[in-house]
mmCIF file of C-alpha atoms in Angstrom:
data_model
loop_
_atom_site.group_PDB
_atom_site.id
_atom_site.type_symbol
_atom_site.label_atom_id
_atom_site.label_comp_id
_atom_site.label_asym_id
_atom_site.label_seq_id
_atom_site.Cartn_x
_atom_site.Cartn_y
_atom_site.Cartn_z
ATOM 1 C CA UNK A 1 -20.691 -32.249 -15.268
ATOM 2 C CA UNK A 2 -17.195 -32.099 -14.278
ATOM 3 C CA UNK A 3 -16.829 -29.122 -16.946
ATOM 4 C CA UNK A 4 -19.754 -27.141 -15.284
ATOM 5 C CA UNK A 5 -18.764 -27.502 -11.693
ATOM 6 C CA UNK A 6 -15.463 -26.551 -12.334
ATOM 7 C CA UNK A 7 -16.834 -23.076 -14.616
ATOM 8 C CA UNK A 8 -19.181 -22.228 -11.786
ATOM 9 C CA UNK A 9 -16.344 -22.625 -9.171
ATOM 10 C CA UNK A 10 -14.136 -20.094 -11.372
ATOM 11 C CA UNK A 11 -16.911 -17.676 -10.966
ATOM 12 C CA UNK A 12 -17.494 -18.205 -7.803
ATOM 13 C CA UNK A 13 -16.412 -16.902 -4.553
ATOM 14 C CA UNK A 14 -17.211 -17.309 -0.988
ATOM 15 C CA UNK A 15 -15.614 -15.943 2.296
ATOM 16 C CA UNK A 16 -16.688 -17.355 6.064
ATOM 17 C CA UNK A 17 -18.135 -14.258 8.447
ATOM 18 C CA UNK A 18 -17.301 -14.485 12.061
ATOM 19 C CA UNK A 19 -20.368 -16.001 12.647
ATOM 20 C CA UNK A 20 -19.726 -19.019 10.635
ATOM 21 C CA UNK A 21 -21.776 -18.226 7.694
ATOM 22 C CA UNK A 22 -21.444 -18.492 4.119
ATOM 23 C CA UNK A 23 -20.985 -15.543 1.976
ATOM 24 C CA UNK A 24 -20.960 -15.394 -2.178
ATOM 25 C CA UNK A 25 -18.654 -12.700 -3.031
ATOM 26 C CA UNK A 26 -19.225 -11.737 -6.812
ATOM 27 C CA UNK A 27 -16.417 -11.399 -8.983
ATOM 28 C CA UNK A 28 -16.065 -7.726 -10.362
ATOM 29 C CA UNK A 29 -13.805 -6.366 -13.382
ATOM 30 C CA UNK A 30 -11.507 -4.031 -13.257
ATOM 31 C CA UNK A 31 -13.266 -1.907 -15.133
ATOM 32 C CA UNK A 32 -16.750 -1.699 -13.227
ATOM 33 C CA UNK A 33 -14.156 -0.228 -10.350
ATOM 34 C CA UNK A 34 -12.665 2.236 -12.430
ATOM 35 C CA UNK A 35 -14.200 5.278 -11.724
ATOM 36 C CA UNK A 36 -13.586 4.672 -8.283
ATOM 37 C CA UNK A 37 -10.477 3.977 -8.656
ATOM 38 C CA UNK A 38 -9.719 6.868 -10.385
ATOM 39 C CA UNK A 39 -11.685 9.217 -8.104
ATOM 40 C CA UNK A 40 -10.029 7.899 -5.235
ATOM 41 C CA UNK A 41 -6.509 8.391 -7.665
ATOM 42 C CA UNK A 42 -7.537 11.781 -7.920
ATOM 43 C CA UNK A 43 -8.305 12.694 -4.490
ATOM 44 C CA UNK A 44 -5.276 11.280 -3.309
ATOM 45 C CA UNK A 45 -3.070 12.751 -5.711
ATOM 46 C CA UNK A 46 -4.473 16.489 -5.315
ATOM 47 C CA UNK A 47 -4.512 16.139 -1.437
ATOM 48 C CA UNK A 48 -0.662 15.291 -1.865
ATOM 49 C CA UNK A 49 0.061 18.182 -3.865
ATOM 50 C CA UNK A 50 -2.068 21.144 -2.924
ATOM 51 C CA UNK A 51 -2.012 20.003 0.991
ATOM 52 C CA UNK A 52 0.945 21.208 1.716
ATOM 53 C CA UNK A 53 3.281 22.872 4.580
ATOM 54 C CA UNK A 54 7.052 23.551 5.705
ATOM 55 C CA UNK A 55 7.181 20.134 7.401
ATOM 56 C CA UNK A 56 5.544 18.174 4.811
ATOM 57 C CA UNK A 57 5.381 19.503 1.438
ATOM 58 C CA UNK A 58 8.665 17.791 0.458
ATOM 59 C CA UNK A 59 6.949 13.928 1.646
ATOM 60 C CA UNK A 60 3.803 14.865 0.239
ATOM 61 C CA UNK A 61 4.974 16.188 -3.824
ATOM 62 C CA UNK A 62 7.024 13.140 -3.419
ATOM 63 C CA UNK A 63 4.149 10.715 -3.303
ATOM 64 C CA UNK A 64 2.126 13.286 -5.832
ATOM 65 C CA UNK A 65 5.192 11.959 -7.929
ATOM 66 C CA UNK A 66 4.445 8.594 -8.233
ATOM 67 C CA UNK A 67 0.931 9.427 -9.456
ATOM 68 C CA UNK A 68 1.594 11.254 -12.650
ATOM 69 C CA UNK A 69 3.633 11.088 -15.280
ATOM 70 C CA UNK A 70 6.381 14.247 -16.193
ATOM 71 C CA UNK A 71 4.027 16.714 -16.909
ATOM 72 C CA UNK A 72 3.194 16.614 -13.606
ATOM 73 C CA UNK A 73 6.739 16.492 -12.885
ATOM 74 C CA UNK A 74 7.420 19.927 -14.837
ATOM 75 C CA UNK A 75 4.893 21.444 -13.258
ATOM 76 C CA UNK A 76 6.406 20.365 -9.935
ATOM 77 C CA UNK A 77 9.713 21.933 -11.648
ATOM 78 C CA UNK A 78 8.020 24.773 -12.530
ATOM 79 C CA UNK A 79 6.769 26.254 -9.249
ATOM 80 C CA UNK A 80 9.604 25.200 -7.796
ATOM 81 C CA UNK A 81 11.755 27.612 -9.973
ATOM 82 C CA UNK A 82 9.083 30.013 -9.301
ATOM 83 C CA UNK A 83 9.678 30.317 -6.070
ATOM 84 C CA UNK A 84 6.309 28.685 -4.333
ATOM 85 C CA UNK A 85 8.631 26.247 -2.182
ATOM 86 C CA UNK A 86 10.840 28.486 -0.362
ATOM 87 C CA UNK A 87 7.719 31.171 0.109
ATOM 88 C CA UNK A 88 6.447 28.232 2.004
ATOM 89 C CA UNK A 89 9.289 27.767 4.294
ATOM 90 C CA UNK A 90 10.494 31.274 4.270
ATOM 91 C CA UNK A 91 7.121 32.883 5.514
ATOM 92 C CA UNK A 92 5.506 29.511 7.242
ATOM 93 C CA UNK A 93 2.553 29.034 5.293
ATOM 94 C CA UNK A 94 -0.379 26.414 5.179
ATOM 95 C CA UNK A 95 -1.889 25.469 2.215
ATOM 96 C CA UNK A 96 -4.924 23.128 3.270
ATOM 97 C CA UNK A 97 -7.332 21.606 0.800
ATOM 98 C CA UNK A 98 -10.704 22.161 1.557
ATOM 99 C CA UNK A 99 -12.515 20.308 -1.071
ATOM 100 C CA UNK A 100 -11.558 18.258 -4.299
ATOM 101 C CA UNK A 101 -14.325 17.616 -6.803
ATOM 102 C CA UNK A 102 -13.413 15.827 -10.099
ATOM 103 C CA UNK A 103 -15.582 14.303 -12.924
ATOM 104 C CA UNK A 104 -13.987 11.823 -15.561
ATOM 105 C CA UNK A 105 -15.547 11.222 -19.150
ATOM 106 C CA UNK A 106 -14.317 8.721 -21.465
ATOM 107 C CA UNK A 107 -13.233 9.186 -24.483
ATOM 108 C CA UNK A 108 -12.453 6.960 -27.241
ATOM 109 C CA UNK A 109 -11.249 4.143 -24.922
ATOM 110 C CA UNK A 110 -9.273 7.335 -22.956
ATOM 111 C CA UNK A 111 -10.048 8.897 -19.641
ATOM 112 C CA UNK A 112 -10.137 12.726 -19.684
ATOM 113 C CA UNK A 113 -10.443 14.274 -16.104
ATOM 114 C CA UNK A 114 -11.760 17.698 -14.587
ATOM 115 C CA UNK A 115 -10.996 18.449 -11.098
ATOM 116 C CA UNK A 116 -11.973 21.578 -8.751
ATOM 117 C CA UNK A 117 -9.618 21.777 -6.038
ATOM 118 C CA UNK A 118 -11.011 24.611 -2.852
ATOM 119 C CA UNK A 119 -7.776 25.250 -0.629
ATOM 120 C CA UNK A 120 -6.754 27.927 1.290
ATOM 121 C CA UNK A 121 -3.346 29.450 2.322
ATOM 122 C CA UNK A 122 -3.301 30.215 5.481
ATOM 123 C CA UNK A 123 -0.423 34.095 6.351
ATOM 124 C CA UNK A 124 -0.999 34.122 9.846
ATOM 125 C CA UNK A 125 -3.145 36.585 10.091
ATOM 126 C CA UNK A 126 -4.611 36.250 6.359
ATOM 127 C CA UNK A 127 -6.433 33.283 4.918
ATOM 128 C CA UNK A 128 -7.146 33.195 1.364
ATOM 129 C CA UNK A 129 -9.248 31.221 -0.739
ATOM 130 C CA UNK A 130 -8.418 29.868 -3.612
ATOM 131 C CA UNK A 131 -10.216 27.536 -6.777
ATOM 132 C CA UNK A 132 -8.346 25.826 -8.699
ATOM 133 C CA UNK A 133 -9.632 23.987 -11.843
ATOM 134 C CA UNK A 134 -6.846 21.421 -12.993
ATOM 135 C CA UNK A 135 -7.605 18.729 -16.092
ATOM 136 C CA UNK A 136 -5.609 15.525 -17.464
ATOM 137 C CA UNK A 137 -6.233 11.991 -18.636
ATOM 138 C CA UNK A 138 -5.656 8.881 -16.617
ATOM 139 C CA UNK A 139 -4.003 5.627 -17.688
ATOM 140 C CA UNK A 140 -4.068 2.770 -16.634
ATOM 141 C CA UNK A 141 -0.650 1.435 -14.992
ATOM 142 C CA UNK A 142 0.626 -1.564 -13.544
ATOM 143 C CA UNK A 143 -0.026 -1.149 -9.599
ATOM 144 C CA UNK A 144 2.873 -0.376 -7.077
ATOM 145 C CA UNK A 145 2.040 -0.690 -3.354
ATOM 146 C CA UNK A 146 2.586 1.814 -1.840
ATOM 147 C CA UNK A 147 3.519 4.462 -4.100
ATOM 148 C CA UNK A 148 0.307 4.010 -6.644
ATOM 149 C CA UNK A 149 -2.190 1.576 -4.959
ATOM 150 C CA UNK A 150 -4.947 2.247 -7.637
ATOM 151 C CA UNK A 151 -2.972 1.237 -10.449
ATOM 152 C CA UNK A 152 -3.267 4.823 -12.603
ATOM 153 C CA UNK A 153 -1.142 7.576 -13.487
ATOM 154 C CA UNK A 154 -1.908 10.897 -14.393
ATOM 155 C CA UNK A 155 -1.229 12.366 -17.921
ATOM 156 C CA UNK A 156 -1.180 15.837 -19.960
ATOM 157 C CA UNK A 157 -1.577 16.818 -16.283
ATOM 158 C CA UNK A 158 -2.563 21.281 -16.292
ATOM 159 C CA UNK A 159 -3.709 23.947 -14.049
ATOM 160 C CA UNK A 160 -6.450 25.347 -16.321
ATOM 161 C CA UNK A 161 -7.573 28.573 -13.747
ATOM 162 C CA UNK A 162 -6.859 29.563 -10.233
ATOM 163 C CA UNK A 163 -8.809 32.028 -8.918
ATOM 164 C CA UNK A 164 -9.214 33.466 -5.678
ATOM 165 C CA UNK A 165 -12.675 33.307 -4.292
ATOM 166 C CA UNK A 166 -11.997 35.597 -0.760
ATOM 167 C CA UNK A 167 -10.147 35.669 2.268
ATOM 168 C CA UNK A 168 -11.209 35.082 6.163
ATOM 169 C CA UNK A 169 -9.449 38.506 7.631
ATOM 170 C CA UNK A 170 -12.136 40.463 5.846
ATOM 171 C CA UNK A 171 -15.389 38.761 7.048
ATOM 172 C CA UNK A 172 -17.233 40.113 9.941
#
């Protein structure tokens, strides 16, 4: 009896509402979170590294950082010796995401991603759209508050297409 008691108490969970009452929480693995985790991960890192201007951009690709592992830390070297900073401070621009869609398949016990980033970069007068359709894998990391709250990191991290879908000073 003792045994049972003690196995259902392990499985068991219960928190107090303000009311007073009772509630059973329900234990959950980590796993039946993971795709929420990792399209939260996702979200979070893409918003850090595509929403970007002058006064931020150096904050934000430093949290993108902590999300991914170096190839997203070559790419980050990459554009920087490309130039896509400093055009950003030099002629003030804005690049804001609009939307971020990803899907995640597993594979083999690995997590493959596909994400569609919609941002535009905002001249001044000019705003452009843009689409860009990134992929990678996620794995699964040991968590680190605050840098990477959902416990993943980004892997084989590349910008598959970018394409420009139109830009506001044209519409009528």
């Amino acid at each position: 009896m003792a045994y049972k008691t003690n196995k259902e108490a392990l499985n068991s969970a219960f928190a107090i509402n303000t009311d007073g009452s009772i509630i059973p929480l329900k234990l959950v693995t980590q796993k039946e979170n993971f795709k929420v985790e990792a399209l939260a991960h996702l979200d979070l890192f893409h918003n850090y590294f595509y929403n970007i201007d002058a006064s931020n951009y150096e904050r934000n690709l430093e949290k993108a950082l902590w999300l991914g592992n170096s190839s997203v830390d070559n790419l980050y070297r990459q554009k920087k010796a490309d130039g896509v900073y400093n055009r950003l401070l030099q002629y003030s621009l804005v690049q804001k995401v609009l939307s971020i869609d990803s899907q995640i398949e597993e594979q083999n016990g690995t997590y493959a991603f596909r994400t569609v980033t919609i941002f535009e970069i905002n001249r001044g007068s000019i705003i452009d759209t843009y689409e860009l359709v990134s992929s990678g894998n996620l794995i699964p990391v040991d968590r680190n508050f605050p840098n990477n709250p959902h416990g993943l990191l980004i892997t084989n991290y590349f910008e598959n297409t970018l394409k420009k879908l139109y830009d506001e000073s044209r519409k009528e």
